[in-house]
CSV table of C-alpha atoms and ligand atoms in Angstrom, one decimal:
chain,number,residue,atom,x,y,z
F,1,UNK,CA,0.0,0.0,0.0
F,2,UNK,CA,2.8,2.5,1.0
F,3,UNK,CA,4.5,1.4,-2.7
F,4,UNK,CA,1.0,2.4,-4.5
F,5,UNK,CA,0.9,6.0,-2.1
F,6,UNK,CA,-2.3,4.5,0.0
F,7,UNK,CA,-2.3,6.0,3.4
F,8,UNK,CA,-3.6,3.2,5.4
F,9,UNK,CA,-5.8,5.7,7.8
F,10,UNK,CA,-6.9,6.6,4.6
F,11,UNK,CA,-8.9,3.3,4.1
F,12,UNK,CA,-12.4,3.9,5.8
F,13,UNK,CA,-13.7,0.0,4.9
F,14,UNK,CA,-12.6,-3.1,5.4
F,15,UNK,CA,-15.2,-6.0,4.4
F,16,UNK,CA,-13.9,-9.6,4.9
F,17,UNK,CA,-14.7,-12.2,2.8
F,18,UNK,CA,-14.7,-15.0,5.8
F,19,UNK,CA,-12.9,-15.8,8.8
F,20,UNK,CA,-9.6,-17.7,8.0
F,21,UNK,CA,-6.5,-16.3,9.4
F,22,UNK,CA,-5.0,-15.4,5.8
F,23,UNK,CA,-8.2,-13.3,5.4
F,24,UNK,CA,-8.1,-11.3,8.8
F,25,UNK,CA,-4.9,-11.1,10.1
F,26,UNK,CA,-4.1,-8.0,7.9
F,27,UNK,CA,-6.4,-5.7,10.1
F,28,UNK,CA,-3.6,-5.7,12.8
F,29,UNK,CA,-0.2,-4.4,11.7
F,30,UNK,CA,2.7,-6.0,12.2
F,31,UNK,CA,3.5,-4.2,15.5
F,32,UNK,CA,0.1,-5.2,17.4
F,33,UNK,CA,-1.5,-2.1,16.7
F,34,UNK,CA,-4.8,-1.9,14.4
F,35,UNK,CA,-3.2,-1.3,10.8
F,36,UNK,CA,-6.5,0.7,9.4
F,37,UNK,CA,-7.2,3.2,12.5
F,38,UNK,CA,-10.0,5.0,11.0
F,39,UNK,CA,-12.3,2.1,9.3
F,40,UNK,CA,-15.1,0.2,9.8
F,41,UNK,CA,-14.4,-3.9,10.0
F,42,UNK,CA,-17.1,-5.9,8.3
F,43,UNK,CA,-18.0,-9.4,8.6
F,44,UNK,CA,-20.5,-11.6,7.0
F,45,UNK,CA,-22.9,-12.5,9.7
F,46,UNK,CA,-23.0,-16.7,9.3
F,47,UNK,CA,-19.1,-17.0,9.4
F,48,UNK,CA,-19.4,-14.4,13.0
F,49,UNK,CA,-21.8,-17.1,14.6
F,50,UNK,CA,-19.8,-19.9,13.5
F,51,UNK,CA,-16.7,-19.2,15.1
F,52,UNK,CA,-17.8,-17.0,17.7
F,53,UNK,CA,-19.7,-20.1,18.9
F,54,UNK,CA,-18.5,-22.2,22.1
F,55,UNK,CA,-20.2,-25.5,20.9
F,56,UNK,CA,-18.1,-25.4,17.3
F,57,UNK,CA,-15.1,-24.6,18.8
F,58,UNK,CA,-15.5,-27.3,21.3
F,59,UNK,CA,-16.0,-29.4,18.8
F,60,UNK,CA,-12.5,-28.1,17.3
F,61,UNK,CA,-10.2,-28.8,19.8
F,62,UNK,CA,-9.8,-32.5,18.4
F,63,UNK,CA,-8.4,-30.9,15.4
F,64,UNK,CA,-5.5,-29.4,15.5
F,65,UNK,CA,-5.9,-27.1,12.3
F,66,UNK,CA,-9.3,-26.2,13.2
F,67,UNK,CA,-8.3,-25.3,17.1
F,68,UNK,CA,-5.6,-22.8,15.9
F,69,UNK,CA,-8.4,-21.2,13.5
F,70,UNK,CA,-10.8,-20.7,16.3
F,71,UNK,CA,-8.1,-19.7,18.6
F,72,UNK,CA,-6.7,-17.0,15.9
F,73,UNK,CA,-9.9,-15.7,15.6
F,74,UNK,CA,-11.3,-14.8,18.5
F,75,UNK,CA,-8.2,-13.3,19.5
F,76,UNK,CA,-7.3,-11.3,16.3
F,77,UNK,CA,-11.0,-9.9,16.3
F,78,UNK,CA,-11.2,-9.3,19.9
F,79,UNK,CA,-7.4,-7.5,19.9
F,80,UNK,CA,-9.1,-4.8,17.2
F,81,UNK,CA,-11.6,-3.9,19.8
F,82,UNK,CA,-14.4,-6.2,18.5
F,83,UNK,CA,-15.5,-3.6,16.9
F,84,UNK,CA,-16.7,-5.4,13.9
F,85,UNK,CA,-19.8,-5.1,11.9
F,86,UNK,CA,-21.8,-8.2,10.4
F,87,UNK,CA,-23.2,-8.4,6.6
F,88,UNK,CA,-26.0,-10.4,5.7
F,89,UNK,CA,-25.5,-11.5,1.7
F,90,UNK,CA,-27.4,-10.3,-1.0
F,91,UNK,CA,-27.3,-7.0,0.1
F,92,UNK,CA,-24.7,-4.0,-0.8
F,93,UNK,CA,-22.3,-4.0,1.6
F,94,UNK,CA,-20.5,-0.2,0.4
F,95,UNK,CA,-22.0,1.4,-2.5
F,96,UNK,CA,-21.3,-1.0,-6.3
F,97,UNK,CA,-20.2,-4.0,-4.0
F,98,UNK,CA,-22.6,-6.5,-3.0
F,99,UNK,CA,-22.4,-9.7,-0.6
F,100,UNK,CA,-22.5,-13.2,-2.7
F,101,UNK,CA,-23.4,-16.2,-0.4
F,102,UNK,CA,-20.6,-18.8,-2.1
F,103,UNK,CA,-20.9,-20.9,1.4
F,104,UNK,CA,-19.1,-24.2,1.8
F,105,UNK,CA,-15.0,-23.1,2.1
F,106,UNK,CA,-16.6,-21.8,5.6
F,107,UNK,CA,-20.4,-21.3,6.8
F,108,UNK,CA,-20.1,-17.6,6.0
F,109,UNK,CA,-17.7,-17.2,3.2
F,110,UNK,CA,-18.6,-14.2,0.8
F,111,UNK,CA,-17.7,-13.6,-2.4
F,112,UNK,CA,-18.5,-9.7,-4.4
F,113,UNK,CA,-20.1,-8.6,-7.3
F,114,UNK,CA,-18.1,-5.0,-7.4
F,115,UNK,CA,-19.9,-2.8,-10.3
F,116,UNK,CA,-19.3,0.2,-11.4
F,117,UNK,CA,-21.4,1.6,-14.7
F,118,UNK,CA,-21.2,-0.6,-17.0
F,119,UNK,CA,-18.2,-2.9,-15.7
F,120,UNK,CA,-18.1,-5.3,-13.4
F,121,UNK,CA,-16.0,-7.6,-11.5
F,122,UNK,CA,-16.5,-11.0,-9.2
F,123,UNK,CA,-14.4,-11.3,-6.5
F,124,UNK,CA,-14.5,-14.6,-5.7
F,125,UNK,CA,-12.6,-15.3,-2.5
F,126,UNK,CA,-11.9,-19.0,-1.6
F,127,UNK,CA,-14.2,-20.4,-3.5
F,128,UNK,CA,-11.2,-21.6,-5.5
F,129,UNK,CA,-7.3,-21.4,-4.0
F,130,UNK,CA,-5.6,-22.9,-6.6
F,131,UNK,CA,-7.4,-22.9,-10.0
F,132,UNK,CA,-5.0,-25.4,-12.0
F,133,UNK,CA,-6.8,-28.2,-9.4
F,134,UNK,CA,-10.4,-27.0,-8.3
F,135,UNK,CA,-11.5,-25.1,-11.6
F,136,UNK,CA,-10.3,-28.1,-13.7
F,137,UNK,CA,-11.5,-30.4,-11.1
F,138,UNK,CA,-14.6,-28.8,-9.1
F,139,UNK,CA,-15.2,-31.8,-7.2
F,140,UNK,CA,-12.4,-32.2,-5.7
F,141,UNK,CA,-12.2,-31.5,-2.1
F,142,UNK,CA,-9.7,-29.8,-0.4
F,143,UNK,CA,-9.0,-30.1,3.6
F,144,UNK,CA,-9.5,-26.2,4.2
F,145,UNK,CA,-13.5,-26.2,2.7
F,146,UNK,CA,-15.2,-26.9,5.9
F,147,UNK,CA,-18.4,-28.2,4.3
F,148,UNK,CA,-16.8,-30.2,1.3
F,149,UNK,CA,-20.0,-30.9,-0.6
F,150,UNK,CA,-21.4,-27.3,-0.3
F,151,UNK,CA,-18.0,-26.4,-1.3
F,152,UNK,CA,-18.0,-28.2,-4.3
F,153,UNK,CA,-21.8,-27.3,-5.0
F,154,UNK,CA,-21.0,-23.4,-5.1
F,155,UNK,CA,-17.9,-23.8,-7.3
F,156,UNK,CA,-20.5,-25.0,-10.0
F,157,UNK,CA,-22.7,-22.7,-9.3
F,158,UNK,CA,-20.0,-19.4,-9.2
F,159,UNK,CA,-18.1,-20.5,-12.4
F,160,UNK,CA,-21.3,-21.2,-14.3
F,161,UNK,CA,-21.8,-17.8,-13.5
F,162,UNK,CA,-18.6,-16.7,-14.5
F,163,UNK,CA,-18.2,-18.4,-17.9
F,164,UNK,CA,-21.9,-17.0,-18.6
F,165,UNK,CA,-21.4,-14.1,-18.0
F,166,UNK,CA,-18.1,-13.6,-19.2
F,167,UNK,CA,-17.4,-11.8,-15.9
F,168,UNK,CA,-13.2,-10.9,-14.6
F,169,UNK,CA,-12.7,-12.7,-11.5
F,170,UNK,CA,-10.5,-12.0,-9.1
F,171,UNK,CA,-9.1,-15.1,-7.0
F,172,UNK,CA,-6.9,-14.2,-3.8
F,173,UNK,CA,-4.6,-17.0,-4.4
F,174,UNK,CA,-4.5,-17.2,-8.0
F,175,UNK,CA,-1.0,-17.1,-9.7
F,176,UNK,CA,0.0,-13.4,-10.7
F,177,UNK,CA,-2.2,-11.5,-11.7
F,178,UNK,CA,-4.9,-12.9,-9.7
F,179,UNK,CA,-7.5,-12.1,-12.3
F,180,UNK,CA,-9.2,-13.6,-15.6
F,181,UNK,CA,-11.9,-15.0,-17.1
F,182,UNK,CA,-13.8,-18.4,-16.0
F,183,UNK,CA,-14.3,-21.0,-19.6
F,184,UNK,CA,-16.3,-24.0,-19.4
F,185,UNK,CA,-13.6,-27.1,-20.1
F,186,UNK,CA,-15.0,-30.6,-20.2
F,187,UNK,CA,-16.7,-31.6,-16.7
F,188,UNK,CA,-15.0,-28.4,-14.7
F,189,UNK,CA,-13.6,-25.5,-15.9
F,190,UNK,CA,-10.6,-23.6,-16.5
F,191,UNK,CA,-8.7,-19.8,-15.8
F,192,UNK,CA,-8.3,-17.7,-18.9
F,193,UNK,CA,-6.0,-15.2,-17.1
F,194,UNK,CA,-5.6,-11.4,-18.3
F,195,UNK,CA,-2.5,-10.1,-20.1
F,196,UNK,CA,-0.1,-8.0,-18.1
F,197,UNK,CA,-0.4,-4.5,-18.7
F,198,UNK,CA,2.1,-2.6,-17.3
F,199,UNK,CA,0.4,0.8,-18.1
F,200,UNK,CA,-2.4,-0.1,-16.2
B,301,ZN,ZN1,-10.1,-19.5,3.4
């Protein structure tokens, strides 16, 4: 952000996508304090209950992968002052971005229809990490989708929407540069990325 002159007290929204430790540890800097001082937190309502919950995370503590998620957080969002609002999906959560329920990586996780005139962009999330498996393959399940099934459902169901509508998505772990277009390709589907345009 400091490399592309963005002022981080600038930023005055923060929406997360879900509750995984790669998606939420960013709102604390790396010295402990909160790393956007003057914006609002959002989170999408179904992922707050699940992991706020004391019967899920019981239910964790037998998995050692799942303990350390609860455990990061309810201590990362607590730490920021819990000051954190919750999102319901289907609804705008700034102005041109609206909530997408693509459930199934985690109870909650979001994904965002950003439009502006006449373009638009999806932002998928996690409904994919790593497009040269779970595009090609959607069924395959991978151990960080919580619900597998539902997981596998919505990839369907997001990329038929994609390659329909000829939409850009943006995926947070795609290879550089995170962004392309969704094609049908046999029984899944594969990443058309953008060309790099340095001007851009
Ligand atoms: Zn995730």
């Amino acid at each position: 952000m400091a490399a592309a002159g963005i002022d981080p007290k600038a930023i005055d929204i923060v929406v997360l996508s879900h509750l995984h430790p790669d998606h939420i540890n960013g709102v604390k800097a790396a010295d402990g304090t909160v790393a956007f001082s003057n914006a609002e937190i959002m989170a999408p309502a179904k992922d707050w209950s699940f992991w706020m919950n004391d019967e899920n995370a019981a239910k964790a503590e037998s998995n050692p992968m799942m303990k350390a998620y609860f455990a990061n957080t309810r201590k990362i969002l607590s730490d920021i002052g819990g000051k954190v609002t919750k999102y319901e999906w289907g609804k705008e959560v700034a102005p041109g971005i609206t909530a997408l329920d693509t459930s199934g990586h985690t109870p909650g996780h979001t994904s965002f229809v950003v439009a502006s005139g006449p373009s638009k962009i999806l932002i998928q999330s996690d409904v994919t990490n790593i497009p040269e498996l779970f595009l090609r393959r959607p069924d395959w399940h991978v151990m960080f989708d919580i619900d597998p099934q539902q997981a596998a459902a919505t990839r369907h169901k997001f990329y038929d929407m994609a390659a329909s509508e000829k939409a850009l998505v943006v995926g947070f772990h795609f290879s550089f540069p995170s962004l392309g277009h969704v094609e049908k390709a046999g029984a899944g589907y594969q990443l058309v990325p953008v060309a790099w345009n340095p001007v851009i």
